[in-house]
Short mmCIF file of C-alpha atoms and ligand atoms in Angstrom, two decimals:
data_model
loop_
_atom_site.label_atom_id
_atom_site.label_comp_id
_atom_site.label_asym_id
_atom_site.label_seq_id
_atom_site.Cartn_x
_atom_site.Cartn_y
_atom_site.Cartn_z
CA MET R 1 62.59 95.31 151.25
CA MET R 2 64.68 98.38 150.49
CA THR R 3 64.59 100.95 153.25
CA ALA R 4 66.59 103.50 151.29
CA GLU R 5 64.82 106.76 150.50
CA MET R 6 64.30 105.57 146.97
CA THR R 7 63.79 102.19 145.38
CA ILE R 8 65.00 102.05 141.81
CA TRP R 9 64.52 99.58 138.99
CA LYS R 10 66.63 100.07 135.90
CA ASN R 11 66.68 98.11 132.65
CA GLY R 12 65.29 94.95 134.20
CA VAL R 13 66.69 94.86 137.75
CA LEU R 14 66.44 96.61 141.09
CA VAL R 15 69.61 98.63 141.65
CA GLU R 16 71.08 100.56 144.55
CA PRO R 17 70.57 104.33 144.16
CA ALA R 18 74.34 104.83 143.74
CA GLN R 19 74.27 102.46 140.74
CA ALA R 20 71.20 104.11 139.21
CA VAL R 21 73.06 106.30 136.75
CA VAL R 22 72.58 107.19 133.10
CA SER R 23 75.23 107.99 130.52
CA VAL R 24 76.08 111.60 129.69
CA LEU R 25 75.34 110.52 126.10
CA ASP R 26 71.79 109.43 126.95
CA HIS R 27 69.50 111.31 124.59
CA GLY R 28 66.95 111.72 127.35
CA LEU R 29 69.48 113.98 129.03
CA LEU R 30 71.01 115.56 125.93
CA TYR R 31 67.77 116.26 124.05
CA GLY R 32 64.80 115.54 126.32
CA ASP R 33 64.26 112.58 123.99
CA GLY R 34 62.05 110.39 126.15
CA VAL R 35 58.70 110.04 127.89
CA PHE R 36 57.57 109.55 131.46
CA GLU R 37 54.73 109.01 133.89
CA GLY R 38 54.16 109.96 137.52
CA VAL R 39 51.96 107.56 139.49
CA ARG R 40 50.83 107.42 143.12
CA TYR R 41 50.65 104.13 144.98
CA TYR R 42 48.67 103.42 148.11
CA ARG R 43 49.10 100.26 150.19
CA ARG R 44 51.45 99.01 147.47
CA THR R 45 48.76 99.43 144.83
CA PRO R 46 49.52 101.90 142.03
CA PHE R 47 46.49 104.11 141.39
CA ARG R 48 45.10 103.61 137.89
CA LEU R 49 48.33 102.09 136.62
CA GLU R 50 46.68 100.81 133.49
CA ARG R 51 45.76 104.34 132.40
CA HIS R 52 49.23 105.61 133.20
CA LEU R 53 50.87 102.82 131.20
CA ARG R 54 48.54 103.38 128.28
CA ARG R 55 49.38 107.09 128.35
CA LEU R 56 53.09 106.20 128.48
CA ALA R 57 52.63 103.94 125.45
CA ARG R 58 50.78 106.70 123.59
CA SER R 59 53.50 109.23 124.47
CA ALA R 60 56.17 106.82 123.23
CA ALA R 61 54.24 106.22 120.00
CA GLY R 62 53.94 109.99 119.63
CA ILE R 63 57.72 110.40 119.48
CA GLY R 64 58.41 107.14 117.66
CA LEU R 65 60.06 105.52 120.66
CA THR R 66 59.88 101.77 121.22
CA ILE R 67 59.43 100.70 124.83
CA PRO R 68 61.47 97.50 125.10
CA TYR R 69 58.88 95.86 127.39
CA ASP R 70 55.24 95.15 126.72
CA LEU R 71 52.76 96.73 129.12
CA PRO R 72 52.23 93.61 131.30
CA ALA R 73 56.03 93.35 131.73
CA LEU R 74 56.21 97.04 132.60
CA ALA R 75 53.35 96.63 135.09
CA ALA R 76 55.25 93.71 136.66
CA ALA R 77 58.38 95.87 136.92
CA VAL R 78 56.34 98.61 138.59
CA GLN R 79 54.91 96.12 141.07
CA GLN R 80 58.37 94.68 141.78
CA THR R 81 59.59 98.20 142.58
CA VAL R 82 56.59 99.03 144.76
CA ASP R 83 56.85 95.70 146.61
CA ALA R 84 60.50 96.47 147.41
CA ALA R 85 59.76 100.01 148.59
CA ASP R 86 59.17 101.22 152.10
CA PRO R 87 56.77 102.68 153.22
CA GLU R 88 53.77 101.24 151.39
CA ASP R 89 52.45 104.60 150.11
CA GLY R 90 54.46 106.72 147.71
CA TYR R 91 55.06 108.16 144.29
CA LEU R 92 56.48 106.44 141.22
CA ARG R 93 58.30 107.90 138.27
CA ILE R 94 58.47 105.74 135.15
CA VAL R 95 60.90 107.00 132.51
CA VAL R 96 61.81 105.69 129.07
CA THR R 97 64.52 107.49 127.11
CA ARG R 98 65.90 106.91 123.63
CA GLY R 99 69.08 105.69 125.37
CA GLU R 100 72.76 106.27 124.84
CA GLY R 101 73.77 107.48 121.41
CA SER R 102 76.15 109.81 119.63
CA LEU R 103 76.50 113.45 120.62
CA GLY R 104 74.35 114.55 117.68
CA VAL R 105 70.57 114.89 117.74
CA ASN R 106 69.99 111.98 115.37
CA PRO R 107 68.22 109.24 117.36
CA GLN R 108 69.34 106.57 114.89
CA GLY R 109 72.49 105.67 116.80
CA CYS R 110 70.64 105.01 120.06
CA GLU R 111 70.59 101.25 120.30
CA ARG R 112 69.13 100.50 123.71
CA GLN R 113 66.42 102.51 125.40
CA THR R 114 66.95 103.42 129.04
CA VAL R 115 64.01 102.42 131.22
CA PHE R 116 63.86 103.19 134.90
CA ILE R 117 61.32 103.32 137.67
CA ILE R 118 61.82 105.27 140.89
CA ALA R 119 59.63 104.75 143.95
CA ALA R 120 60.04 107.66 146.33
CA GLN R 121 58.35 109.88 148.85
CA LEU R 122 57.23 113.01 147.08
CA ALA R 123 57.00 115.99 149.37
CA VAL R 124 53.34 116.22 150.27
CA VAL R 125 51.75 119.61 149.69
CA PRO R 126 51.62 121.25 153.15
CA SER R 127 48.15 120.89 154.65
CA ASP R 128 47.88 124.67 155.07
CA ARG R 129 48.10 124.98 151.25
CA VAL R 130 45.14 122.63 150.94
CA GLU R 131 43.22 124.43 153.67
CA GLN R 132 44.02 127.99 152.61
CA GLY R 133 44.49 127.48 148.89
CA VAL R 134 47.37 128.31 146.58
CA ARG R 135 48.35 131.53 144.87
CA ALA R 136 48.97 131.51 141.15
CA ILE R 137 50.17 133.99 138.58
CA THR R 138 49.76 133.87 134.80
CA ALA R 139 53.05 132.87 133.21
CA SER R 140 54.46 135.06 130.48
CA LEU R 141 55.49 131.99 128.44
CA ARG R 142 52.74 130.27 126.44
CA ARG R 143 52.09 126.52 126.31
CA LEU R 144 53.46 124.92 123.18
CA PRO R 145 50.62 124.54 120.67
CA PRO R 146 49.49 121.01 119.82
CA ASP R 147 50.95 121.31 116.33
CA CYS R 148 54.42 121.81 117.84
CA LEU R 149 54.65 119.22 120.59
CA ASP R 150 51.25 117.68 121.21
CA PRO R 151 50.44 118.05 124.93
CA ARG R 152 49.11 114.51 124.91
CA ILE R 153 52.74 113.44 124.61
CA LYS R 154 54.14 113.47 128.14
CA SER R 155 57.73 113.91 127.04
CA LEU R 156 60.84 114.90 128.97
CA ASN R 157 60.50 118.37 127.45
CA TYR R 158 59.20 120.23 130.53
CA LEU R 159 61.09 123.47 130.14
CA THR R 160 57.98 125.62 129.64
CA GLY R 161 56.55 124.34 132.91
CA VAL R 162 59.87 124.77 134.69
CA MET R 163 60.21 128.38 133.49
CA ALA R 164 56.61 129.11 134.45
CA ARG R 165 57.15 127.74 137.94
CA ALA R 166 60.36 129.77 138.30
CA GLU R 167 58.39 132.88 137.33
CA ALA R 168 55.83 132.01 140.02
CA ASN R 169 58.64 131.61 142.56
CA ARG R 170 60.03 135.04 141.68
CA ALA R 171 56.57 136.54 142.14
CA GLY R 172 56.19 134.88 145.54
CA ALA R 173 53.36 132.66 144.20
CA ASP R 174 52.97 128.89 144.39
CA GLU R 175 51.96 128.09 140.84
CA ALA R 176 51.70 129.51 137.34
CA LEU R 177 48.82 129.24 134.89
CA LEU R 178 49.74 128.92 131.24
CA LEU R 179 47.83 130.36 128.32
CA ASN R 180 47.84 129.02 124.78
CA ARG R 181 48.51 131.09 121.67
CA ASN R 182 44.82 132.12 121.57
CA GLY R 183 44.98 133.51 125.08
CA HIS R 184 42.93 130.69 126.58
CA VAL R 185 43.98 129.38 129.97
CA VAL R 186 45.18 125.83 129.55
CA GLU R 187 46.55 124.42 132.80
CA ALA R 188 49.19 125.03 135.47
CA SER R 189 52.86 124.00 135.25
CA VAL R 190 52.18 120.35 136.18
CA ALA R 191 48.47 120.30 137.01
CA ASN R 192 45.13 120.67 135.26
CA LEU R 193 42.76 123.53 135.96
CA PHE R 194 39.06 123.53 136.83
CA VAL R 195 36.74 126.43 137.56
CA VAL R 196 33.35 126.16 139.21
CA ARG R 197 30.51 128.39 138.16
CA GLY R 198 27.17 127.65 139.85
CA ASP R 199 26.67 123.91 139.51
CA THR R 200 29.06 123.55 136.57
CA LEU R 201 32.64 122.34 136.73
CA CYS R 202 34.54 123.62 133.69
CA THR R 203 37.94 122.56 132.45
CA PRO R 204 39.80 123.47 129.25
CA PRO R 205 39.61 120.79 126.53
CA VAL R 206 42.84 118.95 125.81
CA THR R 207 42.68 120.40 122.30
CA ASP R 208 43.45 123.78 123.90
CA GLY R 209 46.82 122.33 124.91
CA ALA R 210 46.25 120.65 128.28
CA LEU R 211 47.51 117.23 129.26
CA ASP R 212 44.67 114.73 129.60
CA GLY R 213 45.44 114.34 133.27
CA ILE R 214 44.42 111.15 135.03
CA THR R 215 43.46 113.11 138.15
CA ARG R 216 41.43 115.41 135.85
CA ALA R 217 39.59 112.40 134.43
CA THR R 218 38.95 111.02 137.92
CA VAL R 219 37.59 114.36 139.14
CA MET R 220 35.31 114.54 136.08
CA GLU R 221 34.14 111.02 136.90
CA VAL R 222 33.16 111.82 140.52
CA ALA R 223 31.72 115.30 139.75
CA PRO R 224 28.11 114.21 138.97
CA ALA R 225 27.87 112.47 142.37
CA CYS R 226 28.96 115.80 143.88
CA GLY R 227 26.05 117.54 142.16
CA LEU R 228 28.24 119.12 139.48
CA ARG R 229 27.79 119.12 135.74
CA VAL R 230 31.02 118.85 133.77
CA ALA R 231 31.82 121.07 130.79
CA GLU R 232 35.00 120.95 128.76
CA ARG R 233 35.30 124.39 127.25
CA SER R 234 37.88 127.07 126.55
CA LEU R 235 38.41 129.47 129.43
CA THR R 236 39.74 132.99 129.50
CA LEU R 237 41.43 134.59 132.48
CA VAL R 238 38.18 136.42 133.24
CA ASP R 239 36.45 133.02 133.63
CA VAL R 240 39.07 132.19 136.24
CA TYR R 241 39.02 135.56 138.04
CA ASP R 242 35.22 135.49 138.14
CA ALA R 243 34.85 131.83 139.15
CA ASP R 244 32.97 130.80 142.27
CA GLU R 245 35.82 128.36 142.90
CA ALA R 246 38.93 127.23 141.06
CA LEU R 247 41.11 124.20 141.61
CA LEU R 248 44.17 122.39 140.31
CA THR R 249 44.54 118.64 139.93
CA GLY R 250 47.54 116.38 139.41
CA THR R 251 49.10 113.15 140.57
CA GLY R 252 51.75 114.97 142.58
CA ALA R 253 49.62 117.73 144.07
CA GLY R 254 46.28 115.91 144.34
CA LEU R 255 43.42 118.43 144.45
CA LEU R 256 44.38 121.97 145.39
CA PRO R 257 42.03 124.93 145.74
CA LEU R 258 43.13 128.19 144.13
CA ARG R 259 42.90 131.15 146.47
CA GLU R 260 44.30 133.88 144.30
CA VAL R 261 45.19 134.39 140.64
CA ASP R 262 47.21 137.42 139.53
CA GLY R 263 46.44 139.15 142.81
CA ARG R 264 42.66 138.66 142.47
CA LEU R 265 40.97 136.62 145.17
CA ILE R 266 38.78 133.76 143.96
CA ARG R 267 35.26 134.10 145.40
CA THR R 268 35.34 131.01 147.66
CA CYS R 269 38.41 129.01 148.72
CA PRO R 270 38.17 126.20 149.53
CA GLY R 271 34.52 126.13 148.57
CA PRO R 272 31.82 123.49 148.86
CA ALA R 273 32.51 122.04 145.39
CA PHE R 274 36.19 121.61 146.24
CA ARG R 275 35.42 119.91 149.55
CA SER R 276 32.91 117.61 147.97
CA LEU R 277 35.20 116.68 145.05
CA GLN R 278 38.15 116.13 147.35
CA SER R 279 36.23 113.82 149.62
CA ALA R 280 34.78 111.87 146.66
CA TYR R 281 38.26 111.62 145.15
CA ARG R 282 39.77 110.35 148.41
CA ASN R 283 36.99 107.80 148.83
CA LEU R 284 37.51 106.52 145.31
CA VAL R 285 41.29 106.23 145.81
CA ALA R 286 40.75 104.36 149.09
CA ALA R 287 38.20 102.02 147.53
CA GLU R 288 40.38 101.23 144.51
CA SER R 289 43.48 100.65 146.66
CA ALA R 290 41.55 98.30 148.94
CA ALA R 291 40.21 96.22 146.07
CA ALA R 292 42.70 96.45 143.23
CA ALA R 293 41.19 95.18 140.01
CA PRO R 294 43.44 93.02 137.84
CA LEU R 295 44.98 94.97 134.99
CA ALA R 296 43.68 94.28 131.52
CA LEU R 297 46.87 95.08 129.65
CA ALA R 298 47.58 91.97 127.62
N1 LIG Z 301 49.46 118.88 133.14
C1 LIG Z 301 50.79 118.66 133.09
C2 LIG Z 301 51.62 119.47 132.15
C3 LIG Z 301 51.39 117.69 133.92
O1 LIG Z 301 52.70 117.48 133.87
C4 LIG Z 301 50.57 116.97 134.81
C5 LIG Z 301 51.20 115.94 135.72
N2 LIG Z 301 51.29 114.69 135.09
C6 LIG Z 301 49.19 117.20 134.82
C7 LIG Z 301 48.67 118.17 133.96
C8 LIG Z 301 48.27 116.39 135.69
O2 LIG Z 301 48.14 115.08 135.15
P1 LIG Z 301 47.89 113.82 136.08
O3 LIG Z 301 46.64 114.06 136.81
O4 LIG Z 301 47.80 112.67 135.12
O5 LIG Z 301 49.06 113.71 137.00
#
């Protein structure tokens, strides 16, 4: 078992962090030419790995990238990494790049894809953020429209999110909400957005430019048991400012209540819907980690 801060698998084998390097000619680095996934694991069981691997496969298909392992082999590599990691709960990053090529943008010269998996401890969101809620601003940059880079492709092109988060930092906020070209609120830098209005939980449709987040899907799945109806519909900033509650969801952040957006306080934070969803989400994660179902990837 590796006790280093990170456990890394690269192109077929576990490697020491110092050996986990990529070429300066890797097109993932030079051009963002690659795809990735972020996955949580609990008690050495990756949460909803099958969905993450299917999303990775779809992202790769979206940019015409061949993953040099089939999904069962990739799942085995993930498990090998998690089994070697310490402690038994953590965060995984799975990355596939076009690989090393020439200096030019043409992907044709890239002969061998770079595939690596990192198991690490992601800084947990401080509990006061979960208790008191996070502050967000609206970013001045817009999300790329689906006809540019389809948001369903989780590629290494994260610059819009990075710039949005930097803008939030400069404003002393925790997060940034991004609008699409129509002025609809889409999501945060690396998290999906929900607003609660009465007994309805609303989230922007992926066609507005949001990633089809796996935490988003899980929250939508547990919502009816929390007494909430789910509606996927376009949202304006006024829908957010005037919400009873608002929350963000993502693999890294988990569920986070929004306290303030653009200096306006959200009516309730954290509210009863948030508390109920968070507890249902945690119960589901605990149940699935205790009784991991075999993957149906073949
Ligand atoms: N939107 C974006 C842009 C993201 O990067 C993420 C993180 N993967 C999310 C939403 C949340 O998705 P998930 O719940 O699958 O982590």
